[in-house]
Short mmCIF file of C-alpha atoms and ligand atoms in Angstrom, two decimals:
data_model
loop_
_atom_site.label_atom_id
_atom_site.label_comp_id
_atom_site.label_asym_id
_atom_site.label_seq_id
_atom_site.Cartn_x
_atom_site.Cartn_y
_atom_site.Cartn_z
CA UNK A 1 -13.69 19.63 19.44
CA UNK A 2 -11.85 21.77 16.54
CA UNK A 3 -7.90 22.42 17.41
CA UNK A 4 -8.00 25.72 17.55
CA UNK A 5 -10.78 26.08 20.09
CA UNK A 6 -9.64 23.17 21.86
CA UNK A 7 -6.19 25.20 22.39
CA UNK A 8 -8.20 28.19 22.83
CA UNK A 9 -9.93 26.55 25.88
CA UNK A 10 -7.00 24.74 27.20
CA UNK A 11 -4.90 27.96 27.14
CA UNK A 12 -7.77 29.77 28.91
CA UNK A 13 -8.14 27.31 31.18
CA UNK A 14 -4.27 26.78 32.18
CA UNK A 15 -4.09 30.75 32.06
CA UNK A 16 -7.31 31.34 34.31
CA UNK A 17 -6.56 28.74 37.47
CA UNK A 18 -3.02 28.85 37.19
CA UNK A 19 -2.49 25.67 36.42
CA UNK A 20 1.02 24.23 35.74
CA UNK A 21 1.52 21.23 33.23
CA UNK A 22 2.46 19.46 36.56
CA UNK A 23 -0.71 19.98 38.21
CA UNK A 24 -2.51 18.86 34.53
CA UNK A 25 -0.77 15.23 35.50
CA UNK A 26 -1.50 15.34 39.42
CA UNK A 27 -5.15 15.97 37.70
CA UNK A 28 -4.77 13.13 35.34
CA UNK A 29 -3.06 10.84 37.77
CA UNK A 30 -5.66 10.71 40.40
CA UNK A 31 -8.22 10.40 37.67
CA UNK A 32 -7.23 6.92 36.82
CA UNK A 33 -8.29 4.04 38.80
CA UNK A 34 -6.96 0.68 37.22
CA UNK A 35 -9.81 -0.69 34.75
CA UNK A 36 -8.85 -4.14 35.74
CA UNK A 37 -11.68 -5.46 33.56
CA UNK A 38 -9.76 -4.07 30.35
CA UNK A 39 -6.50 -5.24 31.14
CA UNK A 40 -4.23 -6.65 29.88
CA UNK A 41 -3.63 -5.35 26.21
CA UNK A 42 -1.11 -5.47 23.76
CA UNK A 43 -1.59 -3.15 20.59
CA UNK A 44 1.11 -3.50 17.72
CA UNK A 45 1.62 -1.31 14.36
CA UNK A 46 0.16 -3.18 11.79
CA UNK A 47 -1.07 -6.83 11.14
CA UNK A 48 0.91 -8.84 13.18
CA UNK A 49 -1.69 -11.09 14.87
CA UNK A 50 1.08 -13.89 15.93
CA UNK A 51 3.51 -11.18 17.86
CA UNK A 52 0.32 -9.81 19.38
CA UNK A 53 -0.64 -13.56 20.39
CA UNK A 54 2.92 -14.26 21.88
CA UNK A 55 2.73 -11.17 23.67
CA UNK A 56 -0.40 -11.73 25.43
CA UNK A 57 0.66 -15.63 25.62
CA UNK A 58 3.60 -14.30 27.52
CA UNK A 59 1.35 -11.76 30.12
CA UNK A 60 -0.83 -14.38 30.68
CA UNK A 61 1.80 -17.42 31.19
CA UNK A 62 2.99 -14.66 34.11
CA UNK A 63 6.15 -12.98 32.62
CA UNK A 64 6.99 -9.53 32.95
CA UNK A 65 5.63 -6.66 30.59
CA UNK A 66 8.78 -6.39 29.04
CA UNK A 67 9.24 -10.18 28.33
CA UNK A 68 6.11 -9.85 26.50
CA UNK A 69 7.62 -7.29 23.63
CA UNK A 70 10.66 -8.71 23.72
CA UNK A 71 8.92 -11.93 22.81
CA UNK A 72 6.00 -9.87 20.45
CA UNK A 73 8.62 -8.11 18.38
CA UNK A 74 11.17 -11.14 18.32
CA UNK A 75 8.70 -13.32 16.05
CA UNK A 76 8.32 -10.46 13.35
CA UNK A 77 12.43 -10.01 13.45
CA UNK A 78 12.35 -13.41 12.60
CA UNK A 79 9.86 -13.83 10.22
CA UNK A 80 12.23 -13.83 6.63
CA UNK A 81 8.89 -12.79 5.21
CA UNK A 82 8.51 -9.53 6.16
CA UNK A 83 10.58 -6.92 4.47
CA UNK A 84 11.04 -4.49 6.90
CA UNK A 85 11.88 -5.94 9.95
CA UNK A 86 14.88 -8.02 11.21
CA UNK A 87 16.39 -10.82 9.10
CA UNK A 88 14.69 -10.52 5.56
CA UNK A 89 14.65 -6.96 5.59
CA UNK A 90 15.31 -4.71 2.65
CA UNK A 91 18.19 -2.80 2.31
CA UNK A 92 20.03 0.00 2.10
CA UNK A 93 21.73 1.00 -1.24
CA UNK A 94 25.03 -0.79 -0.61
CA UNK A 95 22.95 -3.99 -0.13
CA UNK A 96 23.73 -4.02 3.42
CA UNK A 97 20.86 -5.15 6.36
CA UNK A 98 21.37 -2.73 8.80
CA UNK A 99 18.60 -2.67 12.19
CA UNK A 100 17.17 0.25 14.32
CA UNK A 101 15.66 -1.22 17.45
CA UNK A 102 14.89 0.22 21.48
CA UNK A 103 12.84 -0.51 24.30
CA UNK A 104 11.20 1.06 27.60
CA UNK A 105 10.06 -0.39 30.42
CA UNK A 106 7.55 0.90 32.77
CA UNK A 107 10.35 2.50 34.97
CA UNK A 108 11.53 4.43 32.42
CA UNK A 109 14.54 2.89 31.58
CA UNK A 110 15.42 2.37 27.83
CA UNK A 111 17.94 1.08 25.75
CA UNK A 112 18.42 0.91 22.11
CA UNK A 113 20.95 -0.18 18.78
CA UNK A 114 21.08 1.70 15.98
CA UNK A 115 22.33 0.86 12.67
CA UNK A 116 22.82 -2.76 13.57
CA UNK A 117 24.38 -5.68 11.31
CA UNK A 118 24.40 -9.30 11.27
CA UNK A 119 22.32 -9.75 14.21
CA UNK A 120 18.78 -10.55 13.76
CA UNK A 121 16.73 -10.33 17.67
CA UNK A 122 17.79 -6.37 17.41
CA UNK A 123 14.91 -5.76 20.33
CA UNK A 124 16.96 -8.36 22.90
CA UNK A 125 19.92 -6.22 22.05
CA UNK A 126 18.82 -3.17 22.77
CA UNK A 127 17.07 -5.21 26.11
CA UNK A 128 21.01 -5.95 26.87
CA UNK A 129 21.97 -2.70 26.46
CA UNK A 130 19.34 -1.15 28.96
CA UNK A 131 19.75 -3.90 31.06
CA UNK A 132 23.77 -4.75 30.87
CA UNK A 133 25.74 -1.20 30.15
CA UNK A 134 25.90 1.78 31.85
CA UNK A 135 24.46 3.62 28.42
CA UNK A 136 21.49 4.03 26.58
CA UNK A 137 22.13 3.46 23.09
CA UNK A 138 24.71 1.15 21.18
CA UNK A 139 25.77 1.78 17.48
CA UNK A 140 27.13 0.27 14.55
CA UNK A 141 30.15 -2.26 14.87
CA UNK A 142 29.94 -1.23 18.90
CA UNK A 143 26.72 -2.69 18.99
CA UNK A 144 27.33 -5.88 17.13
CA UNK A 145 30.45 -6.48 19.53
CA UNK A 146 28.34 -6.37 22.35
CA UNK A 147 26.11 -8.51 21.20
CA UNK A 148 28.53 -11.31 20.47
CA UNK A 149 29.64 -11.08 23.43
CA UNK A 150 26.51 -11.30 25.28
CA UNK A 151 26.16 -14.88 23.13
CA UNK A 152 24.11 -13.47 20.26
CA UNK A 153 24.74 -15.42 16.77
CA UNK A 154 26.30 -14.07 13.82
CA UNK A 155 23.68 -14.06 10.67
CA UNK A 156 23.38 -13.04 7.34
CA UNK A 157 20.02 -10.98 7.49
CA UNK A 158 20.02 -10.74 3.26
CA UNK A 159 17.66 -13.47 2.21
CA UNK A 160 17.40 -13.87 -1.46
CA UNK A 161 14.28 -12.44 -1.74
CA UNK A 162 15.45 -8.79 -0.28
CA UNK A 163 18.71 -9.16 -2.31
CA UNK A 164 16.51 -10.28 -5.77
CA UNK A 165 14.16 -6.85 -4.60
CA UNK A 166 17.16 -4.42 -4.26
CA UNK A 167 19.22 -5.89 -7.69
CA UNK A 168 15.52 -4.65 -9.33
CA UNK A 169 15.96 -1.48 -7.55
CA UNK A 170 19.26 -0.48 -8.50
CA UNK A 171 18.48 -1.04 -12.44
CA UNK A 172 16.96 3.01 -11.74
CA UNK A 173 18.08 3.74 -8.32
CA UNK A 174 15.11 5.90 -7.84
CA UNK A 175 14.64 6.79 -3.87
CA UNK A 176 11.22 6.81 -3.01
CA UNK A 177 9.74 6.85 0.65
CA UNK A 178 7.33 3.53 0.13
CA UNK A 179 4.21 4.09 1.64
CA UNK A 180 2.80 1.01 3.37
CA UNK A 181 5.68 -1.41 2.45
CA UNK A 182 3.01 -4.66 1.43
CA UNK A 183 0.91 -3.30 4.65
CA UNK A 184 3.65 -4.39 7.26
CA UNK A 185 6.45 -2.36 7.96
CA UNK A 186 8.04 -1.19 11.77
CA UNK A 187 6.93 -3.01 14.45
CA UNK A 188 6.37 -0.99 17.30
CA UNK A 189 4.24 -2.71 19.92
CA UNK A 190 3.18 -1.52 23.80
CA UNK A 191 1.52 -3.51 26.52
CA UNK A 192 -0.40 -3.10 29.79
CA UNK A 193 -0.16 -5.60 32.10
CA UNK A 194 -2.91 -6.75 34.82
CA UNK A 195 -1.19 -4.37 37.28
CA UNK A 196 -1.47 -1.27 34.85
CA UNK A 197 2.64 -1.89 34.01
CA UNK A 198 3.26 0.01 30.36
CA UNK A 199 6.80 -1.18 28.48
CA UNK A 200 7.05 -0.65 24.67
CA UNK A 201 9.54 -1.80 21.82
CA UNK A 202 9.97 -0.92 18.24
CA UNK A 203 12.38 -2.83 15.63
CA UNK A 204 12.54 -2.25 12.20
CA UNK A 205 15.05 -2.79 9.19
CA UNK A 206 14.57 1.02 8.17
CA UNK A 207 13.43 2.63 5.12
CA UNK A 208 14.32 0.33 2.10
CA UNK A 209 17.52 1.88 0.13
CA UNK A 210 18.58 4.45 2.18
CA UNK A 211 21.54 5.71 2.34
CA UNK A 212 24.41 3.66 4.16
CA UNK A 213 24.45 4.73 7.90
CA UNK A 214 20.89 6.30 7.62
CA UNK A 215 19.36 5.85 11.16
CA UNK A 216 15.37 6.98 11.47
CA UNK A 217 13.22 7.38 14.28
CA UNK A 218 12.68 3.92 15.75
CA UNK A 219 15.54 3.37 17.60
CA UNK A 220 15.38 7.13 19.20
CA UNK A 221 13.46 7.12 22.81
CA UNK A 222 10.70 10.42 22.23
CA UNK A 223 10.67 9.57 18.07
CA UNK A 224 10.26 6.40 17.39
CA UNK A 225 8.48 5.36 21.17
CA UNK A 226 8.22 6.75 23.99
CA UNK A 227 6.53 5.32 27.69
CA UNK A 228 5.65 6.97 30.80
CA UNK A 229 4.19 4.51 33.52
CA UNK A 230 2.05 7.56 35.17
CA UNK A 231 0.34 8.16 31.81
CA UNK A 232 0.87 5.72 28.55
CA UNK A 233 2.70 5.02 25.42
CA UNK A 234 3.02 5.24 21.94
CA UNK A 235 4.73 4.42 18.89
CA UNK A 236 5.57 5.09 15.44
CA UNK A 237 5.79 4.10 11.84
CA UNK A 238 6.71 5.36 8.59
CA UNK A 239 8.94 8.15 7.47
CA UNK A 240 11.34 8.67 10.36
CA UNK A 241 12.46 11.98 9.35
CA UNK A 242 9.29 13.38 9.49
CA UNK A 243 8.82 11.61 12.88
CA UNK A 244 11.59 12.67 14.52
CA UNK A 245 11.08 16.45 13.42
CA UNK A 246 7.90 16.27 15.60
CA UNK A 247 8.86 13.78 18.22
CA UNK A 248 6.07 12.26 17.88
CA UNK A 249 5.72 9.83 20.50
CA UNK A 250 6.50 11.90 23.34
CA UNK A 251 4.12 14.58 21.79
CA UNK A 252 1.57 12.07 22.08
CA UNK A 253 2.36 10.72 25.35
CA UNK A 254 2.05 14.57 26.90
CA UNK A 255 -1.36 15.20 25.35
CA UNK A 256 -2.36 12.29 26.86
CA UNK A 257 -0.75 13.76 30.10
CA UNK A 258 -2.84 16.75 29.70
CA UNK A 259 -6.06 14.87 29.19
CA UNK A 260 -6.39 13.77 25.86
CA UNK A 261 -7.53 9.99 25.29
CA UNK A 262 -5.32 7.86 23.04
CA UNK A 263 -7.00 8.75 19.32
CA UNK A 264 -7.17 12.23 20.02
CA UNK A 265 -3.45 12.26 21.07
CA UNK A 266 -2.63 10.55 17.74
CA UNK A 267 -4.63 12.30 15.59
CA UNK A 268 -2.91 15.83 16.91
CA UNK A 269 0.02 14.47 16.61
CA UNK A 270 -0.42 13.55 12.83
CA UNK A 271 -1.79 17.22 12.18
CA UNK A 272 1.11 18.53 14.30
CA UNK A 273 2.76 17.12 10.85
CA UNK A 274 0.81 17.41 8.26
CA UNK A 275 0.08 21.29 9.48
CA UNK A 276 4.25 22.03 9.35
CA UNK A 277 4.70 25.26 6.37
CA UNK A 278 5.17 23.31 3.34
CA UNK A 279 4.72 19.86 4.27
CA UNK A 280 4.85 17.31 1.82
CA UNK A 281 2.59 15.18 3.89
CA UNK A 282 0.86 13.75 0.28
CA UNK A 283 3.77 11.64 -0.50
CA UNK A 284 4.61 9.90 2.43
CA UNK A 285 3.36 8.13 5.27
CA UNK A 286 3.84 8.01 9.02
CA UNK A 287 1.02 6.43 11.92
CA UNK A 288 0.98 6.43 14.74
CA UNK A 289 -0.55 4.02 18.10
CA UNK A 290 -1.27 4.71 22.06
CA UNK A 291 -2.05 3.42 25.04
CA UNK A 292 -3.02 4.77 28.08
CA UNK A 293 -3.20 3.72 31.70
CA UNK A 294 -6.86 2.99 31.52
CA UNK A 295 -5.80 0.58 28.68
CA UNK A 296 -7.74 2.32 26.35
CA UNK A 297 -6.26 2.56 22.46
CA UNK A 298 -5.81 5.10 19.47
CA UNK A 299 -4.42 4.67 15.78
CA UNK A 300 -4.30 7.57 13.18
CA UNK A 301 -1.86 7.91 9.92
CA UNK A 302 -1.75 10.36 7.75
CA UNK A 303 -2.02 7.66 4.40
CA UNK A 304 -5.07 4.90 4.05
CA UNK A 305 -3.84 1.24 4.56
CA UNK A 306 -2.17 1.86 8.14
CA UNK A 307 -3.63 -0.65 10.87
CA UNK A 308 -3.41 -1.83 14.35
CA UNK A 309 -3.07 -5.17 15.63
CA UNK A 310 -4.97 -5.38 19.65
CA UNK A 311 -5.29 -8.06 21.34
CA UNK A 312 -7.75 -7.58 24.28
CA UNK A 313 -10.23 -9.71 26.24
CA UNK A 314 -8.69 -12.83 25.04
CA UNK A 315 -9.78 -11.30 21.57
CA UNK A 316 -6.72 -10.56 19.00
CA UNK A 317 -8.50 -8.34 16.28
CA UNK A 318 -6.62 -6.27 13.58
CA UNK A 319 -7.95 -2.49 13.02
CA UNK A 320 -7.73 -0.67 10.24
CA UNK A 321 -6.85 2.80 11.61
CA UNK A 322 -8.51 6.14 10.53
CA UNK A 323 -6.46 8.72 8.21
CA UNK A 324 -5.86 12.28 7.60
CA UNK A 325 -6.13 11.34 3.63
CA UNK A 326 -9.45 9.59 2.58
CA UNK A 327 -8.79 8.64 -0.57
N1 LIG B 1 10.00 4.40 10.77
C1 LIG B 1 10.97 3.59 10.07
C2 LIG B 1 12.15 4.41 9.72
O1 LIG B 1 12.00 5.55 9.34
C3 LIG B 1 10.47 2.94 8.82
C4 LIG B 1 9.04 2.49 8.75
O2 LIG B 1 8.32 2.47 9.73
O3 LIG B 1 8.64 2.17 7.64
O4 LIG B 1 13.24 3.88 9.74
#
């Protein structure tokens, strides 16, 4: 259905029986019964088949839903290889390393670190800080304190590679939003368990060369991920600004709430940017991924070359997603 009649009709209906946007999620609610057959499932930004594996490794060996991204997004923070996550990660202009990382469980609690340094697992941190403070979000030399003292280790997260990349950079200094950093950028990962239990994560190392202090949407509950229990998740990657000028993954988790399956909720929520007066939606990229209760999926970016990783059914399958752009 187009937008605009879809809104039409929506409107109409809502207008016409009265109905509230809490009697769209009584609606919704009793609609679901637990497809037991389809879970669990574990969908990740990207193609990350080995955090999707540990994931579902984790579900299946019987921990928690949180356990399992904590443990998803921990192997991509440590994999040196990958540019935009955790240790290994580009940087910002200075040359410094500096993490944007939260987490949600199917409660609703959350907890999350923001422009993070010398610590590498910045997902367990932000686990710490929903689980072990009083608050919701750490920052910045706060953050790194209380992760030493909850026993995390001291690192330098430049690895030669990132510091070779960013002495190239700074020969122009040009600052570019990179779209599809070598097809792997913010990991953002949600998960279903057997009981119909959502949690979500997202880490990242930011956009490369920003400026010094520059915190996107990742670590921001709403932007960067967002997880109701009732209804379903999602999660974010790309340019953060543009992300959290929409806050995109709640958007997507309330059209889900008022009856919209997964791709549909992403999709509107990429339009919902790339319809904004003047957007400059050609030069950048942002995608999004969702889950709902009924573990079924959606991807949707605005740029080709964005993919999801899914592992359901015992089957761990990359997908590339669908985009606003074709070509
Ligand atoms: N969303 C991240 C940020 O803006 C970067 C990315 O996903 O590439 O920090």
């Amino acid at each position: 259905m187009k937008r605009r009649k879809f809104i039409k009709k929506t409107s109409l209906l809502s207008i016409g029986l009265g109905i509230t946007n809490d009697a769209f999620s009584n609606i919704h609610k009793e609609a679901i019964n637990l497809n037991k057959d389809a879970l669990p499932v574990v969908i990740a930004t990207w193609d990350v088949k080995l955090a999707t594996k540990v994931a579902f490794a984790t579900l299946i060996n019987g921990g928690t839903v949180l356990d399992a991204i904590e443990n998803g997004c921990k192997i991509e923070e440590a994999n040196e290889k990958g540019q935009s996550v955790g240790k290994g990660g580009l940087p910002d202009r200075n040359g410094n390393v500096t993490l944007d990382a939260c987490i949600m469980n199917s409660k609703g609690d959350c907890g999350s670190v923001i422009f993070l340094k010398n610590i590498k697992h910045a997902i367990s941190l932000a686990r710490k800080v929903m689980e072990d403070t009083p608050h919701v979000m750490l920052s910045g030399v706060g953050a790194e304190e209380f992760g030493y003292s909850m026993g995390f280790k001291k690192e330098n997260l430049l690895t030669e590679a990132s510091k070779k990349a960013w002495e190239k950079w700074k020969k122009t200094s040009k600052y570019n939003s990179i779209i599809n950093i070598e097809n792997h950028d913010t990991i953002g990962m949600l998960a279903i368990d057997s009981d119909g239990n959502i949690s979500g994560g997202c880490t990242t190392s930011g956009l490369a060369y920003k400026m010094h202090g520059r915190v996107g949407d990742s670590p921001i509950i709403g932007s960067g991920l967002y997880v109701d229990n009732e209804i379903g998740g999602a999660v974010a990657t790309g340019l953060g600004e543009e992300v959290v000028k929409t806050v995109g993954s709640f958007l997507i988790v309330e059209l889900m709430r008022q009856g919209h399956n997964p791709q549909q909720a992403c999709e509107m929520a990429i339009k919902r940017i790339v319809n904004k007066p003047n957007s400059n939606y050609k030069n950048f990229q942002v995608g999004y991924i969702a889950l709902n209760k009924n573990g079924d999926t959606g991807c949707y970016s605005i740029q080709k070359g964005f993919s999801m990783t899914k592992y359901q059914s015992y089957k761990n399958v990359n997908i590339t997603s669908d985009s606003y752009l074709i070509s």
